[in-house]
Short mmCIF file of C-alpha atoms and ligand atoms in Angstrom, two decimals:
data_model
loop_
_atom_site.label_atom_id
_atom_site.label_comp_id
_atom_site.label_asym_id
_atom_site.label_seq_id
_atom_site.Cartn_x
_atom_site.Cartn_y
_atom_site.Cartn_z
CA MET N 1 0.00 0.00 0.00
CA SER N 2 1.46 3.43 -0.86
CA SER N 3 1.68 5.94 1.97
CA TRP N 4 -0.62 8.58 0.46
CA THR N 5 -3.68 6.33 0.60
CA SER N 6 -4.18 6.18 4.42
CA GLY N 7 -5.64 2.70 3.97
CA TYR N 8 -8.05 3.87 1.28
CA VAL N 9 -8.64 1.59 -1.75
CA ALA N 10 -6.45 3.11 -4.48
CA ASP N 11 -5.47 0.30 -6.85
CA LEU N 12 -8.95 0.20 -8.36
CA GLY N 13 -10.68 3.32 -9.75
CA TYR N 14 -14.17 4.21 -8.51
CA THR N 15 -17.30 4.14 -10.67
CA HIS N 16 -18.18 7.18 -12.83
CA GLY N 17 -21.34 8.08 -10.96
CA PHE N 18 -23.40 11.25 -11.09
CA TYR N 19 -25.31 12.28 -7.96
CA ARG N 20 -28.04 14.84 -8.30
CA GLU N 21 -27.75 15.83 -4.62
CA LEU N 22 -24.56 17.60 -5.71
CA VAL N 23 -26.35 19.85 -8.21
CA PRO N 24 -26.41 23.51 -7.06
CA GLU N 25 -30.07 24.06 -8.06
CA LEU N 26 -31.15 20.96 -6.10
CA LEU N 27 -29.28 22.14 -2.98
CA ARG N 28 -30.76 25.58 -3.38
CA PHE N 29 -34.23 24.01 -3.58
CA VAL N 30 -33.65 21.96 -0.39
CA ALA N 31 -32.81 25.18 1.45
CA LEU N 32 -35.84 26.96 -0.03
CA ALA N 33 -38.16 24.07 0.89
CA LYS N 34 -36.88 24.34 4.48
CA GLY N 35 -37.31 28.14 4.56
CA THR N 36 -33.56 28.83 4.66
CA ARG N 37 -32.25 31.62 2.46
CA ALA N 38 -30.07 30.36 -0.37
CA PRO N 39 -28.48 32.05 -3.40
CA ALA N 40 -30.93 33.13 -6.12
CA SER N 41 -31.50 30.52 -8.81
CA GLY N 42 -28.79 30.84 -11.47
CA ALA N 43 -26.65 33.25 -9.41
CA PRO N 44 -22.84 33.06 -9.97
CA LEU N 45 -21.36 30.68 -7.39
CA THR N 46 -18.09 29.18 -6.23
CA TYR N 47 -18.53 25.46 -5.60
CA CYS N 48 -16.25 22.78 -4.16
CA GLU N 49 -16.39 18.99 -4.16
CA LEU N 50 -14.17 17.10 -1.72
CA GLY N 51 -13.29 13.50 -2.72
CA CYS N 52 -14.70 13.86 -6.23
CA GLY N 53 -13.75 10.30 -7.31
CA GLN N 54 -13.63 10.18 -11.12
CA GLY N 55 -14.81 13.80 -11.20
CA PHE N 56 -17.73 13.00 -13.51
CA SER N 57 -20.30 14.86 -11.38
CA ALA N 58 -17.94 17.86 -11.09
CA ASN N 59 -17.36 17.89 -14.87
CA LEU N 60 -21.07 17.60 -15.64
CA ILE N 61 -22.07 20.28 -13.14
CA ALA N 62 -19.43 22.67 -14.51
CA ALA N 63 -20.57 22.12 -18.11
CA ALA N 64 -24.24 22.67 -17.26
CA ASN N 65 -23.57 25.70 -15.02
CA PRO N 66 -21.09 28.07 -16.71
CA HIS N 67 -21.96 30.62 -14.00
CA VAL N 68 -20.47 28.28 -11.35
CA GLU N 69 -16.70 27.93 -10.76
CA VAL N 70 -16.22 24.30 -9.75
CA TYR N 71 -13.19 23.20 -7.68
CA ALA N 72 -12.76 19.49 -7.00
CA THR N 73 -10.13 17.35 -5.35
CA ASP N 74 -9.40 13.65 -4.90
CA PHE N 75 -6.05 12.26 -3.82
CA ASN N 76 -6.14 9.47 -6.41
CA PRO N 77 -4.05 10.90 -9.31
CA ALA N 78 -5.33 8.36 -11.85
CA GLN N 79 -8.91 9.50 -11.22
CA ILE N 80 -7.96 13.19 -11.45
CA ALA N 81 -6.00 12.63 -14.69
CA GLY N 82 -9.13 11.01 -16.15
CA ALA N 83 -11.35 13.86 -14.93
CA GLN N 84 -9.01 16.47 -16.46
CA ALA N 85 -8.98 14.60 -19.77
CA LEU N 86 -12.80 14.75 -19.97
CA ALA N 87 -12.76 18.48 -19.08
CA ARG N 88 -10.28 19.06 -21.94
CA GLU N 89 -12.28 16.97 -24.43
CA ALA N 90 -15.46 18.86 -23.50
CA GLY N 91 -13.71 22.26 -23.43
CA THR N 92 -15.08 23.08 -19.96
CA PRO N 93 -13.09 26.06 -18.63
CA ASN N 94 -14.83 26.48 -15.23
CA VAL N 95 -13.76 23.22 -13.59
CA HIS N 96 -10.50 23.04 -11.64
CA PHE N 97 -9.24 19.61 -10.54
CA PHE N 98 -6.59 18.90 -7.90
CA ASP N 99 -5.05 15.59 -6.84
CA HIS N 100 -4.65 16.88 -3.28
CA ALA N 101 -5.44 14.99 -0.10
CA PHE N 102 -7.84 16.97 2.10
CA ALA N 103 -4.99 18.17 4.34
CA GLU N 104 -3.05 19.56 1.32
CA PHE N 105 -6.20 21.11 -0.14
CA LEU N 106 -6.71 22.99 3.11
CA GLU N 107 -3.40 24.79 2.45
CA GLU N 108 -3.94 25.28 -1.32
CA PRO N 109 -3.44 29.03 -1.89
CA GLY N 110 -5.41 29.24 -5.16
CA LEU N 111 -8.86 28.58 -3.68
CA PRO N 112 -11.66 31.13 -3.32
CA GLN N 113 -14.22 31.22 -0.49
CA PHE N 114 -17.08 28.86 -1.44
CA ASP N 115 -20.86 29.24 -1.64
CA MET N 116 -21.24 25.45 -1.56
CA ILE N 117 -18.98 22.64 -0.33
CA CYS N 118 -20.12 19.09 -1.10
CA LEU N 119 -18.93 15.61 -0.28
CA HIS N 120 -20.73 12.47 -1.32
CA GLY N 121 -19.74 9.02 -0.11
CA ILE N 122 -16.73 10.28 1.85
CA TYR N 123 -17.46 11.17 5.45
CA SER N 124 -18.01 7.68 6.92
CA TRP N 125 -15.27 6.12 4.75
CA ILE N 126 -12.31 8.06 6.15
CA ALA N 127 -10.51 8.15 9.51
CA ALA N 128 -11.49 10.64 12.24
CA GLU N 129 -8.40 12.80 11.53
CA HIS N 130 -9.53 13.28 7.90
CA ARG N 131 -13.05 14.10 9.05
CA ALA N 132 -11.51 16.76 11.30
CA THR N 133 -9.57 18.17 8.29
CA ILE N 134 -12.80 18.38 6.30
CA VAL N 135 -14.52 20.22 9.16
CA GLU N 136 -11.57 22.65 9.32
CA PHE N 137 -11.78 23.13 5.53
CA VAL N 138 -15.49 23.95 5.80
CA ARG N 139 -14.82 26.25 8.76
CA ARG N 140 -12.21 28.20 6.82
CA LYS N 141 -13.54 28.06 3.27
CA LEU N 142 -17.37 28.15 3.37
CA LYS N 143 -18.83 31.64 3.09
CA PRO N 144 -21.29 32.80 5.74
CA GLY N 145 -24.71 31.72 4.45
CA GLY N 146 -23.06 29.00 2.35
CA LEU N 147 -24.41 25.45 2.09
CA ALA N 148 -22.60 22.17 2.76
CA TYR N 149 -23.78 18.74 1.63
CA VAL N 150 -22.49 15.61 3.34
CA SER N 151 -23.69 12.03 2.96
CA TYR N 152 -22.73 9.12 5.22
CA ASN N 153 -23.61 5.65 6.46
CA CYS N 154 -25.44 5.97 9.73
CA LEU N 155 -26.95 4.27 12.71
CA PRO N 156 -29.33 2.80 13.69
CA GLY N 157 -30.04 1.45 10.16
CA TRP N 158 -26.65 -0.28 9.80
CA SER N 159 -26.59 -1.89 13.25
CA ALA N 160 -27.78 -5.38 12.26
CA ALA N 161 -25.70 -5.69 9.06
CA ALA N 162 -22.41 -4.03 10.13
CA PRO N 163 -20.89 -7.34 11.40
CA MET N 164 -21.40 -8.81 7.91
CA ARG N 165 -19.12 -6.08 6.50
CA HIS N 166 -16.64 -6.77 9.31
CA LEU N 167 -16.45 -10.43 8.27
CA MET N 168 -15.78 -9.52 4.61
CA VAL N 169 -13.01 -7.11 5.58
CA GLN N 170 -11.34 -9.55 8.01
CA HIS N 171 -11.23 -12.16 5.28
CA ALA N 172 -9.88 -9.66 2.74
CA LYS N 173 -7.14 -8.56 5.17
CA SER N 174 -5.97 -12.12 5.70
CA ALA N 175 -5.91 -12.80 1.94
CA GLY N 176 -3.52 -10.15 0.54
CA GLY N 177 -3.11 -9.45 -3.19
CA PRO N 178 -4.93 -6.97 -5.45
CA THR N 179 -8.23 -5.49 -4.25
CA THR N 180 -10.48 -7.16 -6.85
CA ALA N 181 -9.22 -10.64 -5.94
CA ARG N 182 -9.64 -9.91 -2.22
CA VAL N 183 -13.20 -8.64 -2.78
CA GLU N 184 -14.07 -11.75 -4.76
CA GLY N 185 -12.51 -14.03 -2.14
CA ALA N 186 -14.31 -12.28 0.72
CA LEU N 187 -17.69 -12.55 -1.02
CA GLY N 188 -17.17 -16.28 -1.55
CA PHE N 189 -16.13 -16.72 2.06
CA VAL N 190 -19.16 -14.89 3.53
CA GLU N 191 -21.36 -16.99 1.24
CA ARG N 192 -19.87 -20.10 2.85
CA VAL N 193 -20.39 -18.76 6.39
CA LEU N 194 -23.99 -17.93 5.48
CA GLY N 195 -24.37 -21.49 4.15
CA THR N 196 -23.44 -22.95 7.54
CA GLU N 197 -26.54 -21.25 9.05
CA ALA N 198 -24.34 -19.19 11.38
CA ALA N 199 -26.43 -17.93 14.29
CA TYR N 200 -25.50 -14.31 13.48
CA PHE N 201 -27.33 -14.52 10.14
CA LYS N 202 -30.28 -16.35 11.74
CA GLN N 203 -30.68 -13.86 14.55
CA ASN N 204 -30.16 -10.82 12.28
CA PRO N 205 -32.43 -11.72 9.38
CA VAL N 206 -31.74 -8.49 7.47
CA ALA N 207 -28.05 -9.39 7.01
CA GLY N 208 -28.47 -12.36 4.64
CA PRO N 209 -30.70 -10.60 2.07
CA ARG N 210 -28.44 -7.56 2.24
CA PHE N 211 -25.45 -9.77 1.43
CA GLU N 212 -27.35 -11.40 -1.45
CA LYS N 213 -28.02 -7.96 -2.94
CA LEU N 214 -24.49 -6.75 -2.37
CA LYS N 215 -22.72 -9.68 -3.97
CA GLY N 216 -24.15 -8.88 -7.41
CA GLN N 217 -22.89 -5.29 -7.38
CA ASN N 218 -20.08 -3.68 -9.38
CA ARG N 219 -16.72 -4.75 -7.86
CA ALA N 220 -15.15 -1.26 -8.00
CA TYR N 221 -18.18 0.08 -6.12
CA LEU N 222 -17.98 -2.69 -3.51
CA ALA N 223 -14.24 -2.17 -3.01
CA HIS N 224 -14.68 1.53 -2.23
CA GLU N 225 -17.92 1.08 -0.34
CA TYR N 226 -16.94 -1.71 2.07
CA PHE N 227 -13.23 -2.55 1.93
CA ASN N 228 -11.56 0.64 3.14
CA GLU N 229 -9.66 0.51 6.39
CA ALA N 230 -11.81 3.29 7.79
CA TRP N 231 -15.52 2.59 7.87
CA THR N 232 -17.32 4.43 10.62
CA LEU N 233 -21.03 4.34 11.25
CA LEU N 234 -22.13 7.74 12.47
CA TYR N 235 -25.19 8.96 14.29
CA PHE N 236 -26.73 12.20 13.08
CA SER N 237 -25.79 13.73 16.45
CA ASP N 238 -22.07 12.95 15.75
CA VAL N 239 -22.16 14.70 12.40
CA ALA N 240 -24.23 17.64 13.70
CA ARG N 241 -21.63 18.11 16.47
CA GLU N 242 -18.67 17.90 14.09
CA MET N 243 -20.28 20.29 11.60
CA GLY N 244 -21.18 22.52 14.52
CA GLU N 245 -17.42 23.02 15.01
CA ALA N 246 -17.42 24.70 11.59
CA LYS N 247 -20.41 26.84 12.70
CA LEU N 248 -22.86 24.89 10.54
CA SER N 249 -26.45 24.11 11.45
CA TYR N 250 -28.70 21.49 9.93
CA VAL N 251 -31.07 22.55 7.16
CA GLY N 252 -32.67 19.31 5.93
CA SER N 253 -32.25 16.21 3.83
CA ALA N 254 -31.27 16.41 0.16
CA ALA N 255 -33.60 13.42 -0.31
CA LEU N 256 -36.75 15.51 -0.51
CA LEU N 257 -39.22 12.68 0.07
CA GLU N 258 -37.80 12.53 3.60
CA HIS N 259 -39.33 15.98 4.20
CA ILE N 260 -42.83 14.58 3.86
CA ASP N 261 -44.03 13.21 7.21
CA ALA N 262 -47.22 11.67 5.84
CA ILE N 263 -45.33 9.04 3.81
CA ASN N 264 -42.66 8.31 6.42
CA LEU N 265 -44.21 8.51 9.88
CA SER N 266 -47.39 7.11 11.45
CA ASP N 267 -49.77 9.47 13.29
CA ASP N 268 -48.39 8.32 16.65
CA GLN N 269 -44.84 8.87 15.47
CA GLN N 270 -45.68 12.37 14.19
CA LYS N 271 -47.34 13.19 17.54
CA LEU N 272 -44.28 12.06 19.49
CA MET N 273 -41.94 13.96 17.17
CA ALA N 274 -44.01 17.13 17.59
CA GLU N 275 -43.29 17.07 21.34
CA ILE N 276 -39.51 17.11 20.85
CA VAL N 277 -38.01 20.58 21.02
CA ASP N 278 -34.29 19.81 20.62
CA PRO N 279 -33.66 19.66 16.82
CA VAL N 280 -30.80 17.14 17.13
CA LEU N 281 -32.87 14.79 19.30
CA ARG N 282 -35.82 15.20 16.90
CA GLU N 283 -33.73 14.25 13.89
CA THR N 284 -32.21 11.33 15.85
CA VAL N 285 -35.64 10.01 16.80
CA ARG N 286 -36.70 10.30 13.19
CA ASP N 287 -33.76 8.06 12.22
CA TYR N 288 -35.04 5.47 14.71
CA MET N 289 -38.59 5.78 13.36
CA ILE N 290 -37.44 4.98 9.83
CA ASN N 291 -34.32 2.90 10.70
CA GLN N 292 -32.17 5.27 8.63
CA GLN N 293 -28.96 3.80 7.19
CA PHE N 294 -27.70 6.49 4.82
CA ARG N 295 -28.14 10.20 5.35
CA ARG N 296 -27.82 13.02 2.84
CA ASP N 297 -27.58 16.14 4.99
CA VAL N 298 -27.59 19.75 3.95
CA PHE N 299 -26.08 22.19 6.47
CA ALA N 300 -25.74 25.97 6.31
CA LYS N 301 -23.18 28.31 7.83
CA GLY N 302 -25.75 30.57 9.43
CA THR N 303 -29.38 29.96 8.56
CA VAL N 304 -31.34 33.07 7.66
CA SER N 305 -35.11 32.77 7.24
CA TYR N 306 -37.23 34.55 4.68
CA ASP N 307 -39.99 37.05 5.42
CA SER N 308 -43.27 35.90 3.92
CA VAL N 309 -43.11 38.18 0.85
CA THR N 310 -39.53 37.29 -0.08
CA TYR N 311 -40.32 33.61 0.52
CA ARG N 312 -43.23 33.61 -1.92
CA ASN N 313 -41.12 35.51 -4.46
CA ALA N 314 -38.26 33.02 -4.12
CA TRP N 315 -40.70 30.15 -4.76
CA GLY N 316 -42.34 32.13 -7.55
CA ASP N 317 -38.99 32.48 -9.35
CA THR N 318 -38.19 28.79 -9.00
CA ARG N 319 -38.42 26.87 -12.22
CA PHE N 320 -38.91 23.12 -12.66
CA ALA N 321 -38.66 20.73 -15.59
CA LEU N 322 -40.07 17.24 -15.99
CA SER N 323 -37.35 14.61 -16.50
CA THR N 324 -39.67 11.59 -16.80
CA PRO N 325 -42.12 11.50 -19.75
CA ARG N 326 -45.47 12.61 -18.34
CA GLU N 327 -47.18 9.30 -19.16
CA ASP N 328 -44.47 7.36 -17.30
CA VAL N 329 -44.80 9.25 -14.00
CA PRO N 330 -46.37 6.73 -11.61
CA MET N 331 -49.14 8.11 -9.40
CA LYS N 332 -47.35 6.55 -6.40
CA VAL N 333 -44.31 7.26 -4.28
CA ASN N 334 -42.40 5.17 -1.76
CA GLY N 335 -41.74 6.44 1.74
CA ALA N 336 -40.53 4.66 4.88
CA ARG N 337 -44.13 3.50 5.46
CA GLY N 338 -44.39 1.92 2.02
CA GLU N 339 -46.23 3.01 -1.08
CA ALA N 340 -48.49 6.06 -1.06
CA ASN N 341 -50.85 7.21 -3.81
CA LEU N 342 -50.54 10.68 -5.29
CA GLN N 343 -53.88 12.47 -5.30
CA PRO N 344 -54.86 13.02 -8.94
CA GLU N 345 -56.61 16.32 -8.14
CA SER N 346 -53.25 17.80 -7.04
CA TYR N 347 -50.84 16.04 -9.36
CA GLU N 348 -52.71 15.75 -12.68
CA PRO N 349 -52.92 19.52 -13.32
CA LEU N 350 -49.27 19.97 -12.37
CA LEU N 351 -48.04 17.17 -14.61
CA ALA N 352 -50.21 18.47 -17.44
CA ALA N 353 -48.63 21.92 -17.05
CA PHE N 354 -45.07 20.54 -17.07
CA ALA N 355 -45.77 18.29 -20.04
CA SER N 356 -45.46 21.33 -22.32
CA GLY N 357 -42.06 22.39 -20.88
CA PRO N 358 -40.35 23.95 -17.85
CA LYS N 359 -42.43 26.33 -15.73
CA THR N 360 -41.79 28.64 -12.80
CA VAL N 361 -44.15 28.53 -9.83
CA ARG N 362 -45.34 31.98 -10.96
CA ASP N 363 -46.28 30.47 -14.35
CA LEU N 364 -48.05 27.59 -12.61
CA VAL N 365 -50.27 29.68 -10.37
CA ALA N 366 -51.45 31.72 -13.35
CA ASP N 367 -53.56 28.62 -14.06
CA PRO N 368 -56.68 28.87 -11.82
CA THR N 369 -56.89 25.06 -11.30
CA ILE N 370 -53.36 25.03 -9.93
CA ALA N 371 -53.84 28.23 -7.91
CA ALA N 372 -56.90 26.59 -6.33
CA LEU N 373 -54.68 23.88 -4.80
CA GLY N 374 -53.45 26.45 -2.31
CA TRP N 375 -49.88 27.19 -1.29
CA ALA N 376 -49.25 24.24 1.07
CA ARG N 377 -50.56 21.57 -1.31
CA LEU N 378 -48.77 23.07 -4.32
CA THR N 379 -45.36 23.39 -2.66
CA GLN N 380 -45.65 19.92 -1.12
CA ALA N 381 -46.59 18.36 -4.48
CA LEU N 382 -43.56 20.01 -6.13
CA ALA N 383 -41.26 18.71 -3.36
CA VAL N 384 -42.73 15.21 -3.75
CA LEU N 385 -42.21 15.19 -7.54
CA VAL N 386 -38.64 16.44 -7.09
CA GLY N 387 -38.01 13.90 -4.31
CA ALA N 388 -39.32 11.06 -6.48
CA GLY N 389 -36.90 12.17 -9.22
CA HIS N 390 -39.52 13.04 -11.89
CA LEU N 391 -39.18 16.81 -11.65
CA GLN N 392 -35.91 18.79 -11.47
CA PRO N 393 -35.41 22.27 -10.03
CA SER N 394 -34.17 24.22 -13.04
CA LEU N 395 -32.14 27.26 -14.01
CA PRO N 396 -33.74 30.51 -15.25
CA GLU N 397 -34.37 30.91 -18.99
CA LYS N 398 -31.67 33.63 -19.04
CA GLY N 399 -28.26 32.19 -19.95
CA LEU N 400 -29.74 29.14 -21.71
CA GLY N 401 -27.88 29.88 -24.98
CA GLU N 402 -24.43 29.81 -23.35
CA ARG N 403 -25.35 26.75 -21.26
CA ARG N 404 -26.55 24.94 -24.37
CA LYS N 405 -23.22 25.54 -26.14
CA ARG N 406 -21.31 24.13 -23.17
CA THR N 407 -23.52 21.10 -22.59
CA GLN N 408 -23.53 20.27 -26.31
CA ALA N 409 -19.73 20.07 -26.21
CA PHE N 410 -19.75 18.05 -22.97
CA ASN N 411 -22.47 15.67 -24.16
CA ARG N 412 -20.67 15.17 -27.47
CA ALA N 413 -17.49 14.22 -25.58
CA VAL N 414 -19.46 11.78 -23.40
CA CYS N 415 -21.28 10.25 -26.40
CA GLU N 416 -17.95 9.85 -28.24
CA ARG N 417 -16.77 7.76 -25.29
CA ALA N 418 -19.85 5.54 -25.76
CA ARG N 419 -18.19 4.16 -28.89
CA GLY N 420 -15.79 2.25 -26.63
CA SER N 421 -17.32 2.05 -23.17
CA ALA N 422 -20.48 2.17 -21.08
CA ASP N 423 -18.84 3.95 -18.11
CA LEU N 424 -20.53 7.34 -18.50
CA ALA N 425 -24.29 6.96 -18.16
CA PHE N 426 -25.45 10.60 -17.77
CA LEU N 427 -25.64 13.66 -19.99
CA ALA N 428 -25.79 17.30 -18.91
CA SER N 429 -28.94 19.40 -19.16
CA PRO N 430 -28.61 23.14 -19.82
CA VAL N 431 -32.17 23.50 -18.51
CA THR N 432 -31.74 21.95 -15.05
CA GLY N 433 -27.99 22.38 -14.57
CA GLY N 434 -27.91 18.68 -13.64
CA GLY N 435 -27.58 15.27 -15.24
CA VAL N 436 -30.02 12.93 -16.94
CA THR N 437 -29.57 9.16 -17.22
CA VAL N 438 -28.80 8.29 -20.84
CA ASP N 439 -27.31 4.82 -21.36
CA ARG N 440 -24.63 3.86 -23.88
CA PHE N 441 -27.09 2.80 -26.59
CA GLN N 442 -29.10 6.02 -26.30
CA GLN N 443 -25.82 7.95 -26.47
CA LEU N 444 -24.96 6.14 -29.71
CA PHE N 445 -28.45 6.99 -31.06
CA LEU N 446 -27.81 10.63 -30.17
CA LEU N 447 -24.47 10.52 -32.02
CA ALA N 448 -26.25 9.08 -35.05
CA ARG N 449 -28.91 11.78 -34.82
CA ALA N 450 -26.35 14.60 -34.54
CA ASP N 451 -24.42 13.22 -37.52
CA LYS N 452 -27.62 12.68 -39.58
CA ILE N 453 -27.03 8.94 -39.89
CA ASP N 454 -30.16 7.36 -41.43
CA ASP N 455 -30.33 4.13 -39.44
CA PRO N 456 -29.24 4.76 -35.80
CA ALA N 457 -29.85 1.13 -34.72
CA ALA N 458 -27.61 -0.18 -37.53
CA PHE N 459 -25.00 2.43 -36.59
CA ALA N 460 -25.06 1.29 -32.93
CA TRP N 461 -24.75 -2.33 -34.06
CA SER N 462 -21.75 -1.52 -36.26
CA VAL N 463 -20.04 0.09 -33.22
CA LEU N 464 -20.67 -2.94 -31.00
CA ASN N 465 -19.95 -5.55 -33.65
CA GLY N 466 -16.68 -3.83 -34.55
CA GLN N 467 -15.52 -4.62 -31.00
CA GLY N 468 -16.97 -8.13 -30.91
CA GLN N 469 -19.60 -7.00 -28.37
CA ARG N 470 -23.13 -8.35 -28.01
CA LEU N 471 -26.27 -7.05 -26.32
CA VAL N 472 -27.54 -8.76 -23.21
CA ARG N 473 -31.21 -9.61 -22.66
CA ASP N 474 -32.50 -11.16 -19.42
CA GLY N 475 -28.90 -11.65 -18.30
CA LYS N 476 -27.90 -13.63 -21.43
CA PRO N 477 -25.85 -12.42 -24.43
CA ILE N 478 -27.77 -12.28 -27.71
CA GLU N 479 -25.75 -14.19 -30.29
CA SER N 480 -26.95 -13.66 -33.88
CA PRO N 481 -26.35 -10.31 -35.66
CA GLU N 482 -30.05 -10.24 -36.72
CA GLU N 483 -31.27 -10.57 -33.14
CA ASN N 484 -28.81 -7.97 -31.89
CA LEU N 485 -30.03 -5.55 -34.53
CA ALA N 486 -33.67 -6.32 -33.71
CA GLU N 487 -32.97 -5.65 -30.01
CA LEU N 488 -31.33 -2.34 -30.91
CA ARG N 489 -34.37 -1.39 -33.01
CA THR N 490 -36.63 -2.07 -30.00
CA ARG N 491 -34.36 0.09 -27.85
CA PHE N 492 -34.41 2.80 -30.50
CA GLU N 493 -38.23 2.84 -30.40
CA ALA N 494 -38.09 3.37 -26.61
CA PHE N 495 -35.52 6.13 -27.17
CA GLU N 496 -37.82 7.89 -29.66
CA LYS N 497 -40.62 7.90 -27.06
CA ARG N 498 -38.25 9.57 -24.65
CA LEU N 499 -36.98 12.07 -27.20
CA PRO N 500 -39.51 14.88 -26.46
CA VAL N 501 -38.40 14.97 -22.81
CA LEU N 502 -34.72 14.94 -23.82
CA GLN N 503 -35.50 17.84 -26.15
CA GLN N 504 -37.24 19.77 -23.36
CA LEU N 505 -34.16 19.18 -21.21
CA GLY N 506 -31.95 20.58 -23.99
CA ILE N 507 -30.12 17.27 -24.48
CA ALA N 508 -31.39 16.24 -27.93
C1 LIG K 601 -16.40 6.25 -2.22
S1 LIG K 601 -15.45 7.32 -3.22
C2 LIG K 601 -16.64 8.57 -3.62
C3 LIG K 601 -16.23 9.35 -4.82
C4 LIG K 601 -17.26 10.38 -5.29
N1 LIG K 601 -17.57 11.38 -4.30
C5 LIG K 601 -18.50 9.66 -5.75
O1 LIG K 601 -19.47 9.60 -4.99
O2 LIG K 601 -18.48 9.15 -6.88
C6 LIG K 601 -14.37 8.17 -2.08
C7 LIG K 601 -13.27 8.99 -2.73
O3 LIG K 601 -12.55 9.71 -1.73
C8 LIG K 601 -11.17 9.78 -2.08
N2 LIG K 601 -10.41 10.01 -0.83
C9 LIG K 601 -10.34 9.21 0.25
N3 LIG K 601 -9.57 9.77 1.20
C10 LIG K 601 -9.14 10.96 0.71
C11 LIG K 601 -8.30 12.01 1.22
N4 LIG K 601 -7.76 11.92 2.42
N5 LIG K 601 -8.10 13.09 0.44
C12 LIG K 601 -8.66 13.19 -0.80
N6 LIG K 601 -9.44 12.23 -1.33
C13 LIG K 601 -9.69 11.13 -0.59
C14 LIG K 601 -10.91 8.43 -2.75
O4 LIG K 601 -9.81 8.44 -3.64
C15 LIG K 601 -12.23 8.15 -3.48
O5 LIG K 601 -12.19 8.56 -4.82
#
């Protein structure tokens, strides 16, 4: 192990994920929904991501938000070299990557003060001394009024399954060799222990199914998720205290469905919660009510509330765009208490309005049917649709032209990569400032469309066939060229149905 890694997995690159909780407009919306003042939508910002992994989110966010200067660091130089290569290919000037460890980044002289500092999948995967460095970074570098986003594995939700992770890691430690082989070996070993009907698995019935789910996951993801030396399960109160040292206070969850009590807490639970005055105890009790295992917390350095007029104006200015075709939005959402139906009288008029394109809340309430819903129902319905991932807080119309130029270049660079790999599964939207899932085949169809190729399915097949690759259906490779082409034609039909939404999002 090299000394710079502090026991962190470094011989295997992380996945190229995109996380919408990192998107500035989403974070702004979380603050707004909680009544905490945040920068105006589309305002110029300085933004920082700590532990950016492959830097794909940072690259995408920079391309879709030319008004935001993005700074990102990760101590793995291979990942940063890859991130810088994509920024160059896409011609994104407002992203600045560093291969600094957090402690070095703290002393980096070229950094501005930040409006937002974000870290996803970091805080519970590093040792206490690195957590302390991050807190010091936030204390020194976040502007007053700035927002911080931090996600982490937490208790009590992990309590029953944590010993299963311990077993995997103990086996991996005793094995030696490269990470992938140790991960594989540890999975096989835990499988064997499970097969002996060990009392731990019998008496903690959630552990077995969790292992079954885990063992099918991407190996690079598993290595970084479970096999680091540091793996600390935190309570919300621990994180609130540590962030408190940087003068931060809790705003709310970036997972907006968690804001909605009706789908997460029973009446008795809501009544008990209402009696609790201490905000840290209240949030802790909530984690027990829903057995929370992963938190996505937004904090602010100084929370300032709105007066009622400014609050309504801030909502009025907020724009949203549908990212799921209207007919595919299910009239249900899942909360901690299971599935809940969306009331058609609230949601139908909203979805109908968004079907024709992005709208601000001011636009929406110009429609008497929507205005008649009343403020509380309207704002809650918008938060639910955002939380369920069908609606995205969006940037103002102003600046769209410049954003479109940048995202076109970024999306072209990503789609070009689709010729040889399926690693990058998101494209940037100049409308939302965030990412949209677009798989490799859809990216090849977009390339064909941009280059006016008559038969996009045949084009995609020529790309795959040229590399001896085959499509997979129901877990099995499709062998004959005719069947591969037929499968691609079916996928192209699905893509065409999605095209109007991709066009509204400025991607096609
Ligand atoms: C689980 S990955 C998450 C990456 C990224 N945030 C994401 O969600 O895709 C954690 C990342 O933190 C980086 N890391 C760990 N310790 C670090 C340190 N002390 N300084 C800088 N980066 C660190 C690792 O190299 C790794 O890329």
